[in-house]
PDB file of N, CA and C in Angstrom:
ATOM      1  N   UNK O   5     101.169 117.688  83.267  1.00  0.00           N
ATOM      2  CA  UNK O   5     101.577 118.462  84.417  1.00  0.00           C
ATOM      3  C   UNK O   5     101.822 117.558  85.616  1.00  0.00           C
ATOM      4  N   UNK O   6     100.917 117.213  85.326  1.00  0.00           N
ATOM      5  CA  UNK O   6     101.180 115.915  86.841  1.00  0.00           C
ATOM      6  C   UNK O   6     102.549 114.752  87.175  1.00  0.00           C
ATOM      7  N   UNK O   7     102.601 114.132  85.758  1.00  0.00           N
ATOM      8  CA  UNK O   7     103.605 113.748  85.256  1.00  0.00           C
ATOM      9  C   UNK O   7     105.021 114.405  85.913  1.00  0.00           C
ATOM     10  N   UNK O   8     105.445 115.359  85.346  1.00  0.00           N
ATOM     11  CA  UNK O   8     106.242 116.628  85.779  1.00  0.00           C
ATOM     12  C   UNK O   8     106.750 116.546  86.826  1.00  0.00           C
ATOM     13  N   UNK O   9     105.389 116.917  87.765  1.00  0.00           N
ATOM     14  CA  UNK O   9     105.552 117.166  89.210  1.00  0.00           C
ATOM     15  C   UNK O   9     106.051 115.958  90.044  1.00  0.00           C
ATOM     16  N   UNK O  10     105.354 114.737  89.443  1.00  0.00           N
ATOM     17  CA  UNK O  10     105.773 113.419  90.081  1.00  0.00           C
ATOM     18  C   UNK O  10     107.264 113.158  90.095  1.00  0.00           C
ATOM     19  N   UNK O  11     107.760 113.427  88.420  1.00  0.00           N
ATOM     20  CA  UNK O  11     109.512 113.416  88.134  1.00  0.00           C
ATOM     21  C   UNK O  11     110.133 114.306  89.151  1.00  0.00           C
ATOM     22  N   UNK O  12     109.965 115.522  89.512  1.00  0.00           N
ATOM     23  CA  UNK O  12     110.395 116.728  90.417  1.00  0.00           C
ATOM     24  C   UNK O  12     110.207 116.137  91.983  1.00  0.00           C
ATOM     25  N   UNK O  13     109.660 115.260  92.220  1.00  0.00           N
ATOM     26  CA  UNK O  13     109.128 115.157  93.830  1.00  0.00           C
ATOM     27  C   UNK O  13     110.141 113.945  93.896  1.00  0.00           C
ATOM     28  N   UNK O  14     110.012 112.633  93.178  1.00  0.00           N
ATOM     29  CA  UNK O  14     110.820 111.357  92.734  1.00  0.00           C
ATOM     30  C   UNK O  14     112.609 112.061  92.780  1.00  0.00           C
ATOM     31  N   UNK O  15     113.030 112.940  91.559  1.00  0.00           N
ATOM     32  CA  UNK O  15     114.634 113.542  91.941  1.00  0.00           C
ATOM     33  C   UNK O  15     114.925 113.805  92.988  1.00  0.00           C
ATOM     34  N   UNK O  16     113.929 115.012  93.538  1.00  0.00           N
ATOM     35  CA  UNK O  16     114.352 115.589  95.190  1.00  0.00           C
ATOM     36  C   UNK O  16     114.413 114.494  96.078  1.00  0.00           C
ATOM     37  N   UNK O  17     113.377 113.869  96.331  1.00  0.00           N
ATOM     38  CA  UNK O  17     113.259 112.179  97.055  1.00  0.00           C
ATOM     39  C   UNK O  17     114.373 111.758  96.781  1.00  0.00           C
ATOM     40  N   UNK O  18     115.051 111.152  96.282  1.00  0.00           N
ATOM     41  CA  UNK O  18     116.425 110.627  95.716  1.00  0.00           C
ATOM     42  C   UNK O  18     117.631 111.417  95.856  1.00  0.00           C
ATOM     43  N   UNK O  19     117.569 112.437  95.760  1.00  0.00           N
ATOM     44  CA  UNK O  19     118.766 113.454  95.783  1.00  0.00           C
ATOM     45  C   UNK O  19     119.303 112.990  97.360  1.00  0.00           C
ATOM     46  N   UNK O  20     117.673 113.909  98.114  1.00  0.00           N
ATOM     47  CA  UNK O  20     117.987 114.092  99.290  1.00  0.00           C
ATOM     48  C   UNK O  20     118.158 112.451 100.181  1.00  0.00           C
ATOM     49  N   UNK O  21     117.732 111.504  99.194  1.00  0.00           N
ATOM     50  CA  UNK O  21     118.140 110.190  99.751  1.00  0.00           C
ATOM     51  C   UNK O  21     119.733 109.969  99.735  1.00  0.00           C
ATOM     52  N   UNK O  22     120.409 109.855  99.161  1.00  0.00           N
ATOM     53  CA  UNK O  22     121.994 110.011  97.880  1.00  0.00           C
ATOM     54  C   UNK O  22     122.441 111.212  99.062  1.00  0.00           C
ATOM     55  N   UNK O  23     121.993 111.965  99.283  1.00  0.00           N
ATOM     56  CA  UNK O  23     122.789 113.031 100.520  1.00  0.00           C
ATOM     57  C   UNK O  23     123.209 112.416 101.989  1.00  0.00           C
ATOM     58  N   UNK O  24     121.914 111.917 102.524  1.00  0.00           N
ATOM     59  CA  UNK O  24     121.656 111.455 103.525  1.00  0.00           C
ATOM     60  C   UNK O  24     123.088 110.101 103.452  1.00  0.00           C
ATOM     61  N   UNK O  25     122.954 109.304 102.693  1.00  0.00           N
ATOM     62  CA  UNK O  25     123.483 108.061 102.445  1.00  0.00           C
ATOM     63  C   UNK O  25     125.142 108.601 102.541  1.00  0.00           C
ATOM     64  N   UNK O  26     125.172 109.677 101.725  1.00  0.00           N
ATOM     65  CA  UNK O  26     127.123 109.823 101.293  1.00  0.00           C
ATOM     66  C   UNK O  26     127.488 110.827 102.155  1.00  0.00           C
ATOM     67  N   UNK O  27     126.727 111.912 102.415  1.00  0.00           N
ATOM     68  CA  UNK O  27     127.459 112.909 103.696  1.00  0.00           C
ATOM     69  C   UNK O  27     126.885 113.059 104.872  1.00  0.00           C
ATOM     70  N   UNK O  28     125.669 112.173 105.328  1.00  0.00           N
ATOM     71  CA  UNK O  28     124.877 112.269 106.669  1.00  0.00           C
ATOM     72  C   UNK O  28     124.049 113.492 106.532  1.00  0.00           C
ATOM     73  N   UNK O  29     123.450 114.289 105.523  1.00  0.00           N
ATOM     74  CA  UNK O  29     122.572 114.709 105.129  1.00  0.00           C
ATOM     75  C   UNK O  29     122.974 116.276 105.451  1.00  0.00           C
ATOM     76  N   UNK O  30     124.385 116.102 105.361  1.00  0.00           N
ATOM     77  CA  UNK O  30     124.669 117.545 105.805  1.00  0.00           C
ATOM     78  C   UNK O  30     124.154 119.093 104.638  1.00  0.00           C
ATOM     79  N   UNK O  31     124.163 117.965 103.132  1.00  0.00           N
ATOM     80  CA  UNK O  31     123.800 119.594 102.508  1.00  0.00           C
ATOM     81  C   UNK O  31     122.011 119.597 102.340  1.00  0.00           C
ATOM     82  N   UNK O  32     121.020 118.578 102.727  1.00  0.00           N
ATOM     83  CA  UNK O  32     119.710 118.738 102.627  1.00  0.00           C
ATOM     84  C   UNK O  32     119.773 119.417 104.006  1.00  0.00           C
ATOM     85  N   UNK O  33     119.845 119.018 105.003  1.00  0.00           N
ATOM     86  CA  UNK O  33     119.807 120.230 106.098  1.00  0.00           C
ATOM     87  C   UNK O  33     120.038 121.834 106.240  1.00  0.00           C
ATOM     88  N   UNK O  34     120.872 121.777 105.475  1.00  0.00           N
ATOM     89  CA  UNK O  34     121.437 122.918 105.136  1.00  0.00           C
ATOM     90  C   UNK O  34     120.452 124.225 103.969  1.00  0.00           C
ATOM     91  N   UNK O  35     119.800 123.194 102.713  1.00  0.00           N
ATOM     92  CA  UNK O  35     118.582 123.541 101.624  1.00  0.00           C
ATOM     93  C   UNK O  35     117.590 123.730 102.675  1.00  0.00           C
ATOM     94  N   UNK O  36     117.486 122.827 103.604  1.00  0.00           N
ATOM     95  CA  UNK O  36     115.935 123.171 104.097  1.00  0.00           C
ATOM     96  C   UNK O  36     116.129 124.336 105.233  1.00  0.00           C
ATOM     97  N   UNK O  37     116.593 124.522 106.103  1.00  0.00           N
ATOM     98  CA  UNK O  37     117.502 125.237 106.901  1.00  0.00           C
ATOM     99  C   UNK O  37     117.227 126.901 105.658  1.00  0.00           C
ATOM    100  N   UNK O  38     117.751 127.072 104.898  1.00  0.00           N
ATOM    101  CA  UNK O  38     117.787 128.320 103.994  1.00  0.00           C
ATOM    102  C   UNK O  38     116.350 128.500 103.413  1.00  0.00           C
ATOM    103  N   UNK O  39     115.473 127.021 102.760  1.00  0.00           N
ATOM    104  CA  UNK O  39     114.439 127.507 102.101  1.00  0.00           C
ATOM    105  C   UNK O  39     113.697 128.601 103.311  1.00  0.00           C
ATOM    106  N   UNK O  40     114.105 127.656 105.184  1.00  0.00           N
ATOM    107  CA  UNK O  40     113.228 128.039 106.055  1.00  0.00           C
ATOM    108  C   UNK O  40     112.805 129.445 106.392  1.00  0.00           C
ATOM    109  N   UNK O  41     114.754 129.977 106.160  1.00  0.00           N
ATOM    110  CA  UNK O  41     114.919 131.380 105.869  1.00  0.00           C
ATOM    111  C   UNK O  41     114.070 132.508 104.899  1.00  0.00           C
ATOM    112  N   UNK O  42     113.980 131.544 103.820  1.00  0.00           N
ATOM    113  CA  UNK O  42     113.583 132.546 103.246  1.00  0.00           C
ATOM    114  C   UNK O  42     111.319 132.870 103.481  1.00  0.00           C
ATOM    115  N   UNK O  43     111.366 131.302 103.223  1.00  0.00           N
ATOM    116  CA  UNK O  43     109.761 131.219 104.203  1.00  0.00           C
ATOM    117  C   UNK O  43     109.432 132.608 105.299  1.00  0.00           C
ATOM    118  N   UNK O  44     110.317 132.310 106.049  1.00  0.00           N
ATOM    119  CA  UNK O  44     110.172 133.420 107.271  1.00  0.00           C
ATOM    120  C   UNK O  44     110.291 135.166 106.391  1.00  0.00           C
ATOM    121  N   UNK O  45     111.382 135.385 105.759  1.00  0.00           N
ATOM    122  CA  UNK O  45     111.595 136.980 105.146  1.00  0.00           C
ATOM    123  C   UNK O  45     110.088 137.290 104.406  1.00  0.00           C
ATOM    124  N   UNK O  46     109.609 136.127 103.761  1.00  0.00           N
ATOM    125  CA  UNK O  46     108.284 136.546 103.218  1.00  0.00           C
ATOM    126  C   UNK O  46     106.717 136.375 103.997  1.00  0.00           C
ATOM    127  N   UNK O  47     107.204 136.173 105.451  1.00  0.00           N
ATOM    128  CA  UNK O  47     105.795 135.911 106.142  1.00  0.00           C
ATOM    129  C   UNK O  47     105.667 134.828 106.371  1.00  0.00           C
ATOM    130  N   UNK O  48     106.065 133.510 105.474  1.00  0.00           N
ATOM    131  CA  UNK O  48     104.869 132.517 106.026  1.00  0.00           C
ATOM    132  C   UNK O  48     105.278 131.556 107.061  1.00  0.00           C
TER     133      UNK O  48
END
């Protein structure tokens, strides 16, 4: 399980690195920006 989670944290880390680098991080702003959305519709 741990394993897993490390691979999942390592992609996103990288993705959102690879975003930052090729479009100025316009579509991770954008993921976090929406997760924030939805955070808020459920309370937290």
């Amino acid at each position: 399980m741990f394993k897993g989670f490390t691979v999942a944290v390592v992609a996103l880390i990288s993705t959102a690195q690879l975003d930052r680098y090729l479009t100025n991080g316009r579509y991770t702003d954008a993921a976090i920006a929406m997760l924030r959305q939805i955070g808020r519709s459920f309370g937290f």
